[in-house]
Amino acid sequence: MAPTGWINDPNGLVFYKGEYHIFYQHNPYSPEWGPMHWGHAKSRDLINWEHLPIALAPSEIYDYGTVHDHGCFSGSAIVKNDHLYLFYTGHSIEKDPMQVQCVATSQDGINFKKYEGNPIINDFPKDGTKDFRDPKVRKYEEFFYMIVGSKKEGIGKALLYQSKDLYEWKYIGVVAESDGTQGDMWECPDLFSLDNKDVLIVSPMYGTKNEKPFYTIGNMSYKTKQFTQGLVNTLDYGSDFYAPQTFVDDKNRRIMIAWMDMWFSHRPSQKEGWAGAMTFPRELKVIDIKLYQVPVDEIETLRENLKDFQSFQYENEYMIDPQLSVSSEIHIVYDIAQSSSNEFGLFVRSSEDGHERTKIIIDIMKQEVLVDRNLSGTGEKSVSRAPVSFINGKLELRILLDTTSIELFINGGSKLLQSESSQI
């Protein structure tokens, strides 16, 4: 979470000079969305984070305006010759074009200077429109490639650029686009290789409404500059998960962090001066043409006071632990084959009178796991559902609980359910 104020998309995730850096969309002056800055924190272990000064603030003609709707919008980071490059979208609703692509550089990872030649891409191409944002940069062989989210005629698109020096960019074309059902605007596209597979992650919009991000494992041809989609899957079935971004660290792990919130949500925490958070860092792996997500191993350093419950059977309600700490990790395996019930589950963060609780329900007949937060304190009310398979007659759940959040990993990370509330 930011020290104060508003937070949304993670930006510029990068491992630089022995440390992890996370930047994020931030309004340091209010818990409401406003002129966008890049907040900044760093860590040596992905667990303990040090807040740093604002990395980017709106200040130039291409990212500043006289009305509320302007700023340094989302982007990414890359390291070249020991320098850190931040790529971002300069936005001002008063300007035409409204959104352009820009870069800022640093030699120490803390102080950043905007390039005097900004914007490095000063207008959208013929295949896009004024909604033209969220540059993600990667290197492949001798070239750097940038994909930018856009749309045209009701079709979300990822637009591809190529460069040798990170300053001069050549437009290549549409690298991937919606099949007509995947949103009419693609935000925060992320294209990368993992376990000898090519993966595309997209946060889609339908009109003005944002939906759950999806991923597809396909084939990226750098000869034709085209990505061919494979099967499309929901990245996280939770109600508060958007704008994920990935990066690679010095252990060659592909790590993902997302915004733990969603547009148009009810946010009681704004009364306390803050809004939004980041998910726990997840390591990604491709197994059998599926993307698996698990908490990074460093989570083990947080563990203490282990409570180990051996195999047991219960009917009706059974109190497992009446004093689970606010921040907890739960690992539980249900033996479905031995169950005579069609529906069962777990209540967490329950009040003493039981009137407030978050329900995790397994529906055997529908083969679903549900997170029901209609009684979860003062936050958004919803029921999230994820389809599941029972492996050898069993179902494994790994649950991360924190003061305002729950992240649920199903069957080794093959499915995810995540949500954030001001009081769970």
XYZ file of C-alpha atoms in Angstrom:
424
model
C 0.000 0.000 0.000
C 1.094 3.570 -0.545
C 1.963 5.637 2.555
C -1.176 7.664 1.880
C -3.558 8.613 -0.911
C -4.757 6.777 -3.982
C -3.005 3.836 -5.672
C -3.845 1.846 -8.812
C -1.836 0.104 -11.566
C 1.619 -1.308 -10.782
C 4.198 0.241 -13.106
C 7.824 -0.342 -13.977
C 8.316 -3.605 -12.103
C 12.032 -4.316 -12.371
C 15.053 -5.895 -10.670
C 17.825 -3.284 -10.673
C 21.218 -3.252 -8.961
C 20.338 -6.047 -6.557
C 16.926 -4.683 -5.550
C 13.290 -5.055 -6.575
C 11.531 -1.868 -7.614
C 7.819 -1.275 -7.852
C 6.305 1.921 -9.197
C 2.577 2.557 -9.187
C -0.118 4.954 -10.297
C -0.531 7.307 -7.388
C -2.298 10.446 -6.231
C -0.301 11.486 -3.156
C -2.688 14.330 -2.300
C -6.006 12.507 -2.067
C -7.580 9.042 -1.655
C -9.485 9.790 -4.878
C -8.168 9.238 -8.398
C -6.521 12.418 -9.630
C -3.467 13.736 -11.491
C -1.305 10.652 -11.810
C 2.184 10.385 -10.348
C 4.474 7.355 -10.165
C 4.830 6.270 -6.547
C 7.922 4.191 -5.792
C 9.159 1.548 -3.356
C 12.055 -0.904 -3.342
C 12.913 -4.171 -1.611
C 15.679 -6.746 -1.366
C 13.337 -9.671 -0.682
C 9.848 -8.800 -2.073
C 8.607 -8.791 1.539
C 10.010 -5.725 3.285
C 9.527 -2.552 1.252
C 11.094 0.880 1.608
C 9.023 3.812 0.401
C 10.951 6.215 -1.825
C 10.280 9.710 -3.204
C 7.840 10.153 -6.062
C 9.598 8.983 -9.238
C 7.519 10.838 -11.840
C 5.162 13.792 -11.499
C 3.183 15.642 -14.190
C 5.268 18.665 -15.197
C 5.506 18.929 -18.990
C 3.179 19.950 -21.777
C 2.648 16.302 -22.719
C 1.702 15.071 -19.197
C 0.275 18.129 -17.452
C -3.005 20.009 -17.783
C -5.141 22.637 -16.139
C -7.979 20.209 -15.434
C -8.065 17.164 -13.159
C -7.585 14.543 -15.906
C -3.839 14.486 -16.616
C -0.602 12.886 -15.473
C 2.056 10.244 -15.952
C -0.003 7.183 -16.839
C 0.977 3.514 -16.651
C 4.075 1.981 -18.217
C 7.066 -0.268 -17.676
C 10.819 -0.357 -16.990
C 13.915 -1.860 -18.543
C 17.631 -1.820 -17.715
C 20.271 -0.953 -20.319
C 23.976 -0.331 -19.670
C 23.339 -0.047 -15.933
C 20.772 2.722 -16.501
C 17.113 2.359 -15.561
C 14.566 3.469 -18.168
C 10.939 4.199 -17.284
C 8.431 4.239 -20.147
C 5.083 5.862 -19.490
C 2.088 7.428 -21.179
C 1.904 11.194 -20.971
C -1.789 12.067 -20.664
C -3.823 15.242 -20.752
C -7.473 15.220 -21.732
C -7.045 18.797 -22.973
C -4.390 17.858 -25.537
C -4.630 16.449 -29.054
C -3.328 13.788 -29.173
C -4.543 12.979 -25.678
C -1.955 10.269 -24.972
C 1.694 9.980 -26.042
C 4.590 7.714 -25.043
C 7.506 9.047 -23.019
C 10.697 7.944 -21.258
C 12.640 8.972 -18.166
C 16.062 7.665 -17.055
C 18.047 7.151 -13.867
C 21.549 6.089 -12.863
C 20.701 5.360 -9.231
C 17.124 4.023 -9.418
C 15.792 6.881 -7.287
C 16.202 10.148 -9.196
C 14.700 10.266 -12.692
C 15.078 12.736 -15.536
C 12.524 13.007 -18.309
C 14.026 12.826 -21.795
C 14.288 16.225 -23.456
C 13.084 14.710 -26.724
C 9.784 13.478 -25.256
C 7.386 12.335 -26.444
C 9.274 9.468 -28.109
C 5.999 8.456 -29.824
C 4.022 11.613 -30.404
C 0.792 10.279 -31.930
C -1.218 7.101 -32.319
C -0.858 5.085 -35.569
C -3.584 4.445 -38.137
C -4.498 1.165 -36.410
C -5.266 2.887 -33.090
C -7.157 5.826 -31.620
C -6.613 8.519 -28.991
C -6.880 5.771 -26.328
C -3.240 4.802 -26.715
C -1.444 3.864 -23.493
C 0.449 1.523 -21.151
C 3.745 0.853 -23.001
C 5.450 -2.436 -22.061
C 9.051 -2.756 -23.288
C 11.153 -5.914 -23.665
C 14.269 -6.929 -25.572
C 14.445 -9.774 -28.079
C 17.777 -10.492 -29.758
C 19.199 -7.197 -31.062
C 15.986 -5.116 -30.884
C 13.798 -3.602 -28.196
C 10.046 -4.015 -28.647
C 7.224 -1.962 -27.178
C 3.580 -2.965 -27.119
C 0.951 -0.311 -26.456
C -2.726 -0.845 -25.674
C -5.315 0.764 -27.925
C -8.585 0.185 -29.784
C -10.349 0.840 -33.067
C -13.889 0.210 -34.296
C -14.853 -1.790 -31.223
C -11.753 -4.011 -31.249
C -9.089 -3.949 -28.525
C -5.543 -4.002 -29.893
C -1.899 -4.379 -28.903
C 0.283 -2.206 -31.145
C 3.934 -3.094 -31.741
C 6.967 -0.793 -32.044
C 10.649 -1.600 -32.578
C 13.830 0.243 -31.568
C 17.588 -0.228 -31.336
C 18.320 2.525 -28.810
C 15.081 2.982 -26.755
C 14.614 6.507 -28.150
C 13.804 6.127 -31.854
C 10.773 3.880 -32.356
C 9.397 2.434 -35.590
C 5.765 1.373 -35.818
C 5.444 -2.258 -36.933
C 1.700 -2.946 -36.751
C -0.961 -4.774 -34.765
C 0.750 -7.655 -32.968
C -2.532 -9.000 -31.484
C -6.158 -7.950 -31.257
C -9.532 -8.955 -29.832
C -11.495 -11.665 -31.589
C -14.600 -9.545 -31.062
C -15.398 -10.923 -27.607
C -12.264 -9.840 -25.714
C -13.024 -6.187 -25.153
C -13.104 -3.043 -27.274
C -10.050 -1.538 -25.495
C -6.948 -3.433 -24.367
C -5.200 -1.945 -21.337
C -1.818 -2.962 -19.875
C -0.893 -5.600 -22.487
C 2.079 -7.738 -21.411
C 3.763 -10.100 -23.901
C 6.563 -12.370 -22.679
C 8.175 -15.801 -23.017
C 8.010 -18.342 -20.195
C 8.990 -22.018 -20.101
C 9.455 -22.020 -23.889
C 5.967 -20.614 -24.427
C 4.724 -17.158 -25.427
C 2.175 -15.571 -23.119
C -0.038 -12.508 -23.629
C -1.859 -10.900 -20.696
C -4.525 -8.250 -21.315
C -6.751 -6.138 -19.071
C -9.845 -5.601 -21.261
C -12.448 -2.870 -21.256
C -15.992 -3.182 -22.566
C -17.216 0.337 -23.177
C -16.386 2.143 -19.933
C -16.366 -1.033 -17.803
C -13.206 -2.951 -16.948
C -13.337 -6.733 -16.771
C -11.157 -9.512 -15.392
C -7.735 -9.759 -17.086
C -7.198 -12.784 -19.300
C -4.180 -14.638 -20.620
C -3.548 -16.686 -23.718
C -0.592 -18.969 -24.402
C 0.183 -18.828 -28.108
C 3.030 -18.177 -30.497
C 4.950 -14.945 -31.069
C 6.720 -14.799 -34.435
C 9.360 -12.081 -34.558
C 9.682 -12.792 -38.265
C 6.084 -11.874 -39.086
C 5.731 -9.673 -35.956
C 2.475 -11.433 -35.114
C 1.197 -13.170 -31.995
C -1.165 -16.096 -32.612
C -3.571 -16.701 -29.756
C -4.126 -20.086 -28.162
C -6.770 -20.937 -25.573
C -7.957 -17.938 -23.555
C -8.241 -18.199 -19.765
C -9.226 -15.867 -16.945
C -6.115 -14.819 -15.030
C -7.823 -14.348 -11.641
C -11.505 -14.943 -10.864
C -11.567 -12.512 -7.941
C -13.459 -9.245 -7.824
C -10.470 -6.964 -7.182
C -7.660 -7.801 -9.595
C -6.604 -5.583 -12.480
C -3.677 -4.237 -14.524
C -1.178 -7.034 -13.699
C 2.415 -6.599 -14.810
C 5.277 -9.108 -14.902
C 9.070 -8.938 -14.789
C 12.083 -11.238 -14.449
C 14.453 -11.162 -11.474
C 18.042 -12.336 -10.987
C 16.806 -15.864 -10.232
C 15.154 -15.955 -13.668
C 11.702 -16.023 -12.095
C 8.771 -14.439 -13.915
C 6.993 -12.491 -11.142
C 3.603 -10.798 -11.362
C 1.971 -8.100 -9.239
C -1.477 -6.588 -9.839
C -3.639 -3.785 -8.507
C -5.831 -5.192 -5.729
C -8.933 -3.186 -6.509
C -11.268 -2.474 -9.417
C -12.775 0.622 -10.990
C -16.154 1.795 -9.685
C -15.818 -0.204 -6.439
C -17.124 0.988 -3.086
C -14.083 2.046 -1.022
C -14.785 2.725 2.665
C -11.045 3.127 3.278
C -11.155 6.502 1.542
C -12.546 7.908 4.793
C -9.220 6.897 6.334
C -7.192 8.698 3.645
C -6.160 5.798 1.410
C -7.435 3.543 -1.372
C -6.003 0.525 -3.177
C -3.203 -1.980 -2.650
C -1.003 -4.441 -4.534
C -1.365 -8.197 -4.606
C 1.257 -10.419 -3.021
C 4.039 -11.098 -5.579
C 3.340 -14.302 -7.534
C 5.750 -16.501 -9.454
C 4.395 -17.661 -12.821
C 4.973 -21.025 -14.465
C 3.546 -22.680 -17.564
C 2.448 -26.281 -16.971
C 0.476 -28.240 -19.586
C -0.412 -25.060 -21.510
C -1.794 -23.427 -18.361
C -0.434 -20.517 -16.382
C 0.157 -21.370 -12.724
C 0.573 -18.693 -10.061
C 2.012 -19.233 -6.592
C 3.236 -16.827 -3.890
C 6.974 -16.226 -4.179
C 9.040 -18.473 -1.885
C 10.079 -15.500 0.234
C 6.681 -15.713 1.935
C 8.192 -18.428 4.130
C 10.205 -15.773 5.990
C 6.931 -14.409 7.380
C 5.827 -17.691 8.885
C 5.675 -18.157 12.647
C 3.405 -19.849 15.190
C 2.633 -22.873 13.010
C -0.577 -24.660 13.914
C -0.726 -28.103 12.359
C -4.076 -29.909 12.293
C -3.939 -33.562 11.345
C -6.612 -35.215 9.225
C -10.084 -34.874 10.707
C -13.713 -35.303 9.684
C -16.552 -32.990 10.648
C -20.304 -32.562 10.345
C -22.186 -29.269 10.518
C -19.858 -26.527 11.861
C -16.413 -27.194 13.319
C -14.187 -24.546 14.899
C -10.662 -25.079 13.574
C -8.992 -22.098 15.244
C -10.851 -19.357 17.143
C -7.815 -17.019 17.320
C -6.230 -16.986 13.891
C -4.064 -13.879 13.559
C -5.122 -11.077 11.219
C -2.301 -11.870 8.770
C -2.311 -15.605 8.163
C -1.514 -18.268 5.610
C -3.812 -21.291 5.530
C -3.081 -24.518 3.664
C -5.922 -27.025 3.628
C -6.702 -30.151 1.596
C -10.267 -31.433 1.299
C -10.792 -35.129 0.589
C -13.723 -34.832 -1.799
C -13.864 -38.569 -2.463
C -14.621 -39.237 1.220
C -17.270 -36.513 1.519
C -21.003 -37.136 1.645
C -21.790 -33.422 1.310
C -22.460 -31.528 -1.900
C -21.394 -28.204 -0.407
C -19.004 -27.263 2.368
C -16.284 -24.755 3.104
C -14.551 -22.401 5.480
C -15.425 -19.171 7.288
C -12.565 -16.716 7.877
C -12.340 -13.347 9.636
C -15.521 -14.114 11.566
C -16.833 -11.825 14.276
C -17.606 -13.411 17.655
C -21.344 -13.293 16.988
C -20.881 -14.670 13.455
C -22.700 -11.755 11.828
C -19.572 -10.743 9.909
C -17.491 -13.323 8.057
C -15.992 -14.140 4.689
C -17.206 -17.452 3.298
C -15.168 -19.794 1.108
C -17.529 -22.419 -0.294
C -16.853 -25.535 -2.373
C -19.808 -26.607 -4.523
C -19.152 -30.178 -5.624
C -22.108 -30.443 -7.985
C -21.200 -27.253 -9.889
C -17.444 -27.857 -9.425
C -16.875 -24.320 -8.213
C -15.082 -22.518 -5.415
C -16.865 -19.381 -4.207
C -15.667 -16.438 -2.143
C -18.758 -14.778 -0.648
C -18.078 -11.405 0.946
C -21.637 -10.209 1.390
C -21.009 -10.308 5.151
C -17.370 -9.194 4.959
C -17.528 -5.977 6.924
C -18.027 -2.608 5.238
C -16.443 -3.225 1.847
C -17.857 -4.133 -1.553
C -20.447 -6.942 -1.519
C -19.998 -9.728 -4.061
C -19.696 -13.441 -4.751
C -16.758 -14.567 -6.908
C -16.681 -18.013 -8.518
C -13.882 -20.086 -9.998
C -14.332 -23.436 -11.808
C -12.226 -26.233 -10.311
C -11.204 -29.810 -10.923
C -10.804 -32.380 -8.182
C -7.390 -33.997 -8.489
C -7.344 -37.615 -7.332
C -10.523 -36.869 -5.433
C -8.991 -33.933 -3.521
C -9.039 -30.141 -3.538
C -6.134 -28.031 -2.254
C -6.609 -24.441 -1.077
C -3.876 -22.019 -0.067
C -5.273 -18.845 1.469
C -3.443 -15.599 2.219
C -5.325 -13.404 4.690
C -4.347 -9.861 5.539
C -5.989 -6.923 7.255
C -8.071 -5.955 4.223
C -7.626 -8.783 1.738
C -7.865 -12.444 0.850
C -5.947 -14.226 -1.924
C -6.971 -17.802 -2.663
C -4.728 -20.191 -4.624
C -6.473 -23.357 -5.819
C -4.795 -26.678 -6.673
C -1.231 -25.424 -6.709
C -2.093 -22.115 -8.350
C -4.021 -23.392 -11.369
C -6.914 -21.067 -10.433
C -6.986 -17.851 -8.406
C -9.654 -15.988 -6.460
C -8.643 -12.669 -4.955
C -10.464 -9.772 -3.345
C -9.832 -6.648 -1.321
C -12.088 -4.938 1.155
C -11.650 -2.223 3.746
C -12.757 -4.674 6.434
C -12.669 -8.453 5.964
